[in-house]
CSV table of C-alpha atoms in Angstrom, one decimal:
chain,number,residue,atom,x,y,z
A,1,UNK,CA,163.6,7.9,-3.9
A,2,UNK,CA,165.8,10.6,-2.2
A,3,UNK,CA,165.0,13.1,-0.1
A,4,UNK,CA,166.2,16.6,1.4
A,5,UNK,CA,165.3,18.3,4.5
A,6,UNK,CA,166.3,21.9,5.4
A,7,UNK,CA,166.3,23.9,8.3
A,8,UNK,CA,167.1,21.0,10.5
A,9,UNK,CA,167.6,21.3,14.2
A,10,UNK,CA,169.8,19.2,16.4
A,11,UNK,CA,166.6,17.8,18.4
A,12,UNK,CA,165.0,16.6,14.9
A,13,UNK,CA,168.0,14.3,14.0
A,14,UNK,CA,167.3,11.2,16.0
A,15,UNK,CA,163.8,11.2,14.2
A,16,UNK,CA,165.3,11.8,10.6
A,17,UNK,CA,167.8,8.9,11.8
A,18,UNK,CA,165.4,6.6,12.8
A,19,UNK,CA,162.6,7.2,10.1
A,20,UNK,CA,165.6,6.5,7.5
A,21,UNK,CA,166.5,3.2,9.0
A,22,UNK,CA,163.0,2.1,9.4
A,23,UNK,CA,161.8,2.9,5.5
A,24,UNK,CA,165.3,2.5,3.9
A,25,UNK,CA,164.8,5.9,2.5
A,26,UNK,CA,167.9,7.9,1.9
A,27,UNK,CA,166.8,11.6,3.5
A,28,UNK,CA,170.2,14.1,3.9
A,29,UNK,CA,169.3,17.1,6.4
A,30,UNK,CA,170.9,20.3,6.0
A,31,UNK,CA,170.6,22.9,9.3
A,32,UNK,CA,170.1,26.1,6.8
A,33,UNK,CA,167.1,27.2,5.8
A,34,UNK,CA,165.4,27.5,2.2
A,35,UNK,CA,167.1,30.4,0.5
A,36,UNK,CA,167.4,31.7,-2.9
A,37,UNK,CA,171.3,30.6,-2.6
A,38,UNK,CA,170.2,27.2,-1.1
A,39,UNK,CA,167.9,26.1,-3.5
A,40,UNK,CA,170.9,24.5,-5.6
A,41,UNK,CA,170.9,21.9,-3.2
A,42,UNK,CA,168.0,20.3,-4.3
A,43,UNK,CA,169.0,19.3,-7.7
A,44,UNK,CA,168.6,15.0,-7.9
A,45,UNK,CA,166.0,15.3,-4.9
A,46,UNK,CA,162.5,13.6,-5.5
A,47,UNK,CA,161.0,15.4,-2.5
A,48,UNK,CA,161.9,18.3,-0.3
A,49,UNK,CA,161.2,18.7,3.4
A,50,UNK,CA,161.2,22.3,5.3
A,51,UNK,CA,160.1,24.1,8.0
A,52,UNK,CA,160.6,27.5,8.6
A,53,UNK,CA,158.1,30.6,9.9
A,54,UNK,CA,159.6,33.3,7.3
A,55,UNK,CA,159.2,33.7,3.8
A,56,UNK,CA,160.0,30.8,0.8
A,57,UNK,CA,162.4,32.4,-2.1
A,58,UNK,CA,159.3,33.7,-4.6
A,59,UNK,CA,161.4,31.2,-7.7
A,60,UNK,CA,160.9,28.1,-5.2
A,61,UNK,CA,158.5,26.2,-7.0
A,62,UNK,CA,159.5,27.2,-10.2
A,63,UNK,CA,163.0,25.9,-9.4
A,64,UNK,CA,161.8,23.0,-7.8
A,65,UNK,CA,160.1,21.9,-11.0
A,66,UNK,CA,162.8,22.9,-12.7
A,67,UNK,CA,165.6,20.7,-10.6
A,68,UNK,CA,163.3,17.4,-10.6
A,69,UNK,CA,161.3,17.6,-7.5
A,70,UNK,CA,157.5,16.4,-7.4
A,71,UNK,CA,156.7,16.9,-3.8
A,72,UNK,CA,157.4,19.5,-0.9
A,73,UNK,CA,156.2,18.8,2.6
A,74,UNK,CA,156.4,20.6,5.8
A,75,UNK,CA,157.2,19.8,9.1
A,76,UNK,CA,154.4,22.4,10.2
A,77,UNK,CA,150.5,23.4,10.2
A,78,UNK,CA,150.4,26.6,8.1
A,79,UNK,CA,151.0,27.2,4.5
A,80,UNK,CA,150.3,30.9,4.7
A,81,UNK,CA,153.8,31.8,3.9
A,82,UNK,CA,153.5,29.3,0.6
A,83,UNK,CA,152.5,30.6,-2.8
A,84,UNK,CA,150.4,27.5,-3.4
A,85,UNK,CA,148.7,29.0,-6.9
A,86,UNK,CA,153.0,29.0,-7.4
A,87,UNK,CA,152.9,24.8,-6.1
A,88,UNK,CA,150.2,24.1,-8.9
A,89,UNK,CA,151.1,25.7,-12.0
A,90,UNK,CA,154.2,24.3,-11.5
A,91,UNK,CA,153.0,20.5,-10.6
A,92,UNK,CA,154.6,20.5,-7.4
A,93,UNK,CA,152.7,18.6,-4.4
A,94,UNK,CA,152.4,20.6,-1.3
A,95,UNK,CA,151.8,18.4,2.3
A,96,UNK,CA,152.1,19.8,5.6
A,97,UNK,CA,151.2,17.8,9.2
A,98,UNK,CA,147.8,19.2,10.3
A,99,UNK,CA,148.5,17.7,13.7
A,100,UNK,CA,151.4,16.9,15.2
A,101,UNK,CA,150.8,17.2,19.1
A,102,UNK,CA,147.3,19.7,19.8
A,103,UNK,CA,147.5,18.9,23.7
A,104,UNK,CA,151.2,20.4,23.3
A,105,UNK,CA,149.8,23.9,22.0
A,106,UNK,CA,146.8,23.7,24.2
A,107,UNK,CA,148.8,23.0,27.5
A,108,UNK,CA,150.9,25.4,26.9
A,109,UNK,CA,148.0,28.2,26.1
A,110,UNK,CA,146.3,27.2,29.3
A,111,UNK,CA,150.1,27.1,31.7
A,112,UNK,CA,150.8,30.8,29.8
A,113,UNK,CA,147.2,31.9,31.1
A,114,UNK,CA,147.8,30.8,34.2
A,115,UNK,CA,150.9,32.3,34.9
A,116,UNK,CA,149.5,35.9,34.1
A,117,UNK,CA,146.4,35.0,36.4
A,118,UNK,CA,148.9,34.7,39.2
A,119,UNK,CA,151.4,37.5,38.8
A,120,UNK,CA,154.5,35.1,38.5
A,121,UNK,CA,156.6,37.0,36.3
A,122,UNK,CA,156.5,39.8,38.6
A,123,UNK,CA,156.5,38.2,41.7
A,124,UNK,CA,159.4,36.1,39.9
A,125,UNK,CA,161.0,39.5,39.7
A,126,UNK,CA,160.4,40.9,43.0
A,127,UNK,CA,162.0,37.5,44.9
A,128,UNK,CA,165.0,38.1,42.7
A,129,UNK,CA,165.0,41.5,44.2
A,130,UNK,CA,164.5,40.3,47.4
A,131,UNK,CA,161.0,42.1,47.8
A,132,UNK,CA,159.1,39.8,49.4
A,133,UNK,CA,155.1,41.7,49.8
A,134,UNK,CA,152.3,40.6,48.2
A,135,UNK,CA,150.0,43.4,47.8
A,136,UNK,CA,148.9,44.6,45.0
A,137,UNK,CA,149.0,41.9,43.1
A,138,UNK,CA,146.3,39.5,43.9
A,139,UNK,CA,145.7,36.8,41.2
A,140,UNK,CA,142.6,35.7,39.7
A,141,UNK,CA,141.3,31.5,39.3
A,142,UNK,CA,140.1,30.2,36.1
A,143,UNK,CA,136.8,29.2,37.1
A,144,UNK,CA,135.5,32.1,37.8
A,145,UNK,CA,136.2,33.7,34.7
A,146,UNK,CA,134.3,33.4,30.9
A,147,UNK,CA,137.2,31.8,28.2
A,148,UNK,CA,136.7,33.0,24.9
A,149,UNK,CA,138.5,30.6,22.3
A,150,UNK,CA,138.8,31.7,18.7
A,151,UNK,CA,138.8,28.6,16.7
A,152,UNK,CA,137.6,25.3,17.2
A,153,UNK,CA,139.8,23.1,15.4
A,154,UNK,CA,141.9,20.3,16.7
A,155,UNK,CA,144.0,22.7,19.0
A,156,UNK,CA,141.1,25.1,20.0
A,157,UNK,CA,138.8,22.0,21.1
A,158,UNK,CA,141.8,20.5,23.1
A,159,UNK,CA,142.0,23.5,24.8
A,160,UNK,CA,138.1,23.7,25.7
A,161,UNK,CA,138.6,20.2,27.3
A,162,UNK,CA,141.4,21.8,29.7
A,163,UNK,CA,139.3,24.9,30.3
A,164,UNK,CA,136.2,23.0,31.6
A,165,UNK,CA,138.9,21.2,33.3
A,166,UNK,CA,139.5,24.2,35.4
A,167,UNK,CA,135.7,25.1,35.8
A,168,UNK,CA,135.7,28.1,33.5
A,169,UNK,CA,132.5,29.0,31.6
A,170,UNK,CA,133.6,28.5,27.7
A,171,UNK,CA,132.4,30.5,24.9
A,172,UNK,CA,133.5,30.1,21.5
A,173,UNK,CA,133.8,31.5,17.5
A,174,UNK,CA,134.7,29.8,14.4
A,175,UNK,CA,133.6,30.8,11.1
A,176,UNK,CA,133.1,26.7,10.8
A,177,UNK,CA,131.8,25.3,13.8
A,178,UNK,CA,132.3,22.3,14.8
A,179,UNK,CA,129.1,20.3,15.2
A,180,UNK,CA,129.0,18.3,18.4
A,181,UNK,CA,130.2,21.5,19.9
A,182,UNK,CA,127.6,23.5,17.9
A,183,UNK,CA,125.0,21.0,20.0
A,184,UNK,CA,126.4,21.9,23.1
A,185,UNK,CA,125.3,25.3,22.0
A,186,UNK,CA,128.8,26.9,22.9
A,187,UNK,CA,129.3,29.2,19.9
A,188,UNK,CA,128.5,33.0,19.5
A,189,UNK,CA,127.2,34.4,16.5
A,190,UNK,CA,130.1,36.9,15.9
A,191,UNK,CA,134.0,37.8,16.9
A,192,UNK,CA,132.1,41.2,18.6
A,193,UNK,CA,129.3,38.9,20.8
A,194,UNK,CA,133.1,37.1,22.3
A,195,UNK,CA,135.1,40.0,22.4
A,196,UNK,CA,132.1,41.6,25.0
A,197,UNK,CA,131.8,38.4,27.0
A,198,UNK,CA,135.1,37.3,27.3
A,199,UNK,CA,137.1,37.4,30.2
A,200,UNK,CA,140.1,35.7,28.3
A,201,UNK,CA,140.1,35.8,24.6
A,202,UNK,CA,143.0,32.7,23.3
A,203,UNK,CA,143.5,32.7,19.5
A,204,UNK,CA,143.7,29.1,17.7
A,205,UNK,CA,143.2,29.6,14.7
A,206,UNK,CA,145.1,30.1,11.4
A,207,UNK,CA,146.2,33.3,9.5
A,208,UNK,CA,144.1,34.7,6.8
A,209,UNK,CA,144.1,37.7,4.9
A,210,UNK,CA,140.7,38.4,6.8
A,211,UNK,CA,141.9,38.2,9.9
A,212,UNK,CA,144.8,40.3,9.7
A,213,UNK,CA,145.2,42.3,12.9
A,214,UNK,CA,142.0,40.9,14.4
A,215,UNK,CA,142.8,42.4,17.7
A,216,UNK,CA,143.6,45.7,16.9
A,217,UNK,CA,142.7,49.2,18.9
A,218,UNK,CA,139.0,49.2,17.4
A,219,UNK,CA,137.8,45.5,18.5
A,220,UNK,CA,140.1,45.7,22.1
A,221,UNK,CA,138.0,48.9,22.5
A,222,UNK,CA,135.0,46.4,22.4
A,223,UNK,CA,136.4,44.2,25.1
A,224,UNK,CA,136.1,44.1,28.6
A,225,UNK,CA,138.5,46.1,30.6
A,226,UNK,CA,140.7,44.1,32.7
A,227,UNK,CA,140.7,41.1,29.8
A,228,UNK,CA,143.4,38.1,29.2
A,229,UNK,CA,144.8,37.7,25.7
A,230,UNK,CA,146.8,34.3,24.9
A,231,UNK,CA,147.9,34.2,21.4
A,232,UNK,CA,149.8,30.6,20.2
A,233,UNK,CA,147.8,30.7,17.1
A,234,UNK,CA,149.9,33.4,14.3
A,235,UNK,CA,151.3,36.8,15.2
A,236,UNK,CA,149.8,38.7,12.2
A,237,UNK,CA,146.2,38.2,14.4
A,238,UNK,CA,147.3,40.9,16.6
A,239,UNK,CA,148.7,44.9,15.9
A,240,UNK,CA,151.4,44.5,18.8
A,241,UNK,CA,151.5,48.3,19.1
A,242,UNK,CA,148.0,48.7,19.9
A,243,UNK,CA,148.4,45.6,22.3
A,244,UNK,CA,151.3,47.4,23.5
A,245,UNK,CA,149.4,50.6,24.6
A,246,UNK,CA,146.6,48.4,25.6
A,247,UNK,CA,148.3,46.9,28.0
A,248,UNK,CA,149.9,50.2,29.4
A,249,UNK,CA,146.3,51.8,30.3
A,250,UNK,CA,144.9,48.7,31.6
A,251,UNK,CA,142.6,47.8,29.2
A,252,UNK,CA,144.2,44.7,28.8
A,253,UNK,CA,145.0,43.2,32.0
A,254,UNK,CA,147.6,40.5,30.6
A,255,UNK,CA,149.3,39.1,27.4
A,256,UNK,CA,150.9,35.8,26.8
A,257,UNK,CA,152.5,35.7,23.1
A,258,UNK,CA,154.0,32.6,22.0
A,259,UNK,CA,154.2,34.1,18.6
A,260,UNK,CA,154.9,37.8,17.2
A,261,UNK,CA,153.9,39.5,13.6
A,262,UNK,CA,157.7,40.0,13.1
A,263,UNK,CA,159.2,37.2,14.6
A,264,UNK,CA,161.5,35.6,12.2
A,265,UNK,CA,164.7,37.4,12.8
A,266,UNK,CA,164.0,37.1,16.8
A,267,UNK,CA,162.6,33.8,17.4
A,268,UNK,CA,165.0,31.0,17.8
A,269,UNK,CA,168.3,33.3,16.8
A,270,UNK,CA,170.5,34.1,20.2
A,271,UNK,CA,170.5,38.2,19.5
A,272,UNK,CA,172.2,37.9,23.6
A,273,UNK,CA,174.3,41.4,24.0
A,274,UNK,CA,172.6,42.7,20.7
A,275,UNK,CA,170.5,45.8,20.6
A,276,UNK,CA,167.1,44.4,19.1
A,277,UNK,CA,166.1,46.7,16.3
A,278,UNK,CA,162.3,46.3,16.6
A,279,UNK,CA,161.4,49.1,19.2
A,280,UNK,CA,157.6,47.8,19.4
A,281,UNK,CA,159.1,44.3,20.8
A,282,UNK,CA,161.7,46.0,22.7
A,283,UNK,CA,158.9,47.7,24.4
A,284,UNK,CA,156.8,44.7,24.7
A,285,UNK,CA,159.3,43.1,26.5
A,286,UNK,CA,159.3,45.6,29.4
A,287,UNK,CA,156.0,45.3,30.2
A,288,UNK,CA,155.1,43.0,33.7
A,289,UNK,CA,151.8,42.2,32.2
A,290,UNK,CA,152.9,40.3,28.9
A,291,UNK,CA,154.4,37.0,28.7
A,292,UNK,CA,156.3,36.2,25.6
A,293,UNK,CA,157.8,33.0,24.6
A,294,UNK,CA,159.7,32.6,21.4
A,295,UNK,CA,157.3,30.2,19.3
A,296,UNK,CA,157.3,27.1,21.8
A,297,UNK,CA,154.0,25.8,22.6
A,298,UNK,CA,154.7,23.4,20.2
A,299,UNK,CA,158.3,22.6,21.2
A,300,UNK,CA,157.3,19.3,22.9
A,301,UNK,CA,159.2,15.5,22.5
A,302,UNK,CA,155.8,14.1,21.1
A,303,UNK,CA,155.2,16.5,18.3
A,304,UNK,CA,159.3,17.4,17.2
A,305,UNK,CA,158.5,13.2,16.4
A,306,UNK,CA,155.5,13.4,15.0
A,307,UNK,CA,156.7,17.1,12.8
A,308,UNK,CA,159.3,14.7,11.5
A,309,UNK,CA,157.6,11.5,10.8
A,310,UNK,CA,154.4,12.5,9.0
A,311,UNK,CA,156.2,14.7,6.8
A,312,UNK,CA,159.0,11.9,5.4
A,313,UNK,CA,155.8,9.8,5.3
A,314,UNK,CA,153.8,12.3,3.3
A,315,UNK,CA,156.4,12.3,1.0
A,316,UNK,CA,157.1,8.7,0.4
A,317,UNK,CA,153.0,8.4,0.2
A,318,UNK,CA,153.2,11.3,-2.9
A,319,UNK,CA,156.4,9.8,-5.0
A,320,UNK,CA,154.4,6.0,-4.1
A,321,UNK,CA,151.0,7.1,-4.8
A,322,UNK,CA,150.8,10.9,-6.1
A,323,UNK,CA,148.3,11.7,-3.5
A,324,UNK,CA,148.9,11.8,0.1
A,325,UNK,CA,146.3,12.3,3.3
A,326,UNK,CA,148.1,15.2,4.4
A,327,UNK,CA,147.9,16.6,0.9
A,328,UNK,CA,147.3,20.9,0.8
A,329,UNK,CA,147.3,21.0,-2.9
């Protein structure tokens, strides 16, 4: 059994080190990602392990059956950016980790909130500048306000706990509810019903077709003015120019983005003295009133670990077993 894992960062190789030493697995990491060029390298690989936000080369799969390889697993939640019909006419098994760390993303969806409630980035700005009023801008607490959170799932519900933490009145959406939550009789009937209740509308939830551009100029019209929006779900959820001008008339009060529809060549590259070439994120940037972190919330000890770990294990479970509990296809 031998395995291959690309895209592999400098934090993940103590886990790939360890995991390999533990199972007696040989697993050889590669730090580019899956390319058309770099699919070569998998030739005499039973299993192949990636994890990158971007596109997959279309001939993956095809190659992947063609080189020997019976399993692919990622060291992520979301297969949008996987042509899974692709994975099964071409008998390749597809694993991801449906959880590595929720209380990572949720934390970190709750601290982003937080920080626009309470001005810092401006007042962070204003110290630098030595400006040390207060006045205009007076924050807002958490338990006063109505948190609207767009799915329910493992993330979603861990960041209900932290909200009711706070005192906040929770509302909540998910086209499958969950049912002890469904009990509590948390749940409106429709995206609309949240979007005019809302105070603070946070997205966990995954990327569909459907749901592409969710918040867009015709639904933020439907929100409150003066409303929160924390995205650390997908960045196709939301049309960043109509964000964008959102937040410039005060509709939207605040944005903190942890994730951006055109992110891969920005996140995680140092573009430091480089003109960025996307003139909606340049613009995005300059605003006081949005946050933006370069795909983070997960970025935490426990789940880089736990990323790692489950994957390798998914694969040894499908090359052992065939099936695995992680198993997408």
């Amino acid at each position: 059994m031998k395995f291959i894992a690309f895209n592999v960062r400098e934090d993940e190789l103590k886990y790939f080190e360890a995991w390999k030493k533990k199972n007696g697995v040989q697993v050889d990491v590669v730090k580019e990602a899956l390319s058309t060029e770099s699919l070569s390298k998998v030739a005499g690989y039973d299993g192949v392990l990636a994890l990158q936000t971007g596109t997959f080369p279309k001939e993956m799969f095809a190659k992947l059956n063609e080189k020997g390889v019976t399993v692919f697993s990622i060291r992520n939640v979301g297969v949008d950016n996987l042509d899974l019909d692709e994975a099964k006419k071409n008998a390749i098994k597809v694993t991801n980790v449906p959880a590595y760390s929720p209380n990572a993303i949720a934390e970190f969806s709750v601290t982003q909130l937080l920080q626009l409630l309470r001005n810092t980035t401006v007042f962070r700005r204003k110290v630098a500048e030595h400006d040390f009023r207060w006045a205009p801008y007076v924050g807002k607490e958490l338990r006063s306000l109505t948190v609207g959170v767009v799915g329910t799932g493992r993330i979603g519900r861990a960041a209900i706990d932290i909200y009711r933490g706070f005192g906040a009145k929770v509302i909540a959406y998910d086209v499958y509810p969950n049912p002890a939550l469904k009990e509590e009789g948390i749940y409106v009937s429709s995206y609309d019903e949240l979007f005019e209740q809302a105070d603070v509308i946070t997205l966990h939830m995954p990327a569909t077709p459907e749901d592409h551009h969710l918040i867009n100029a015709e639904t933020i019209s439907k929100m409150k003015k003066g409303v929160y929006i924390v995205n650390t779900a997908r960045g196709s959820l939301i049309n960043t120019a109509d964000l964008v001008t959102a937040l410039k008339n005060g509709h939207v009060a605040g944005a903190a983005l942890d994730t951006y529809e055109n992110e891969s060549p920005l996140f995680n590259h140092d573009l430091r003295n480089q003109d960025l070439k996307d003139s909606t994120f340049s613009e995005l940037l300059k605003l006081d009133n949005a946050l933006v972190t370069p795909h983070v919330a997960f970025y935490t000890e426990t789940a880089v670990k736990n990323m790692v770990y489950i994957a390798l294990n998914s694969a040894k479970a499908v090359c052992e077993t065939g099936t695995a509990d992680t198993l997408v296809v």
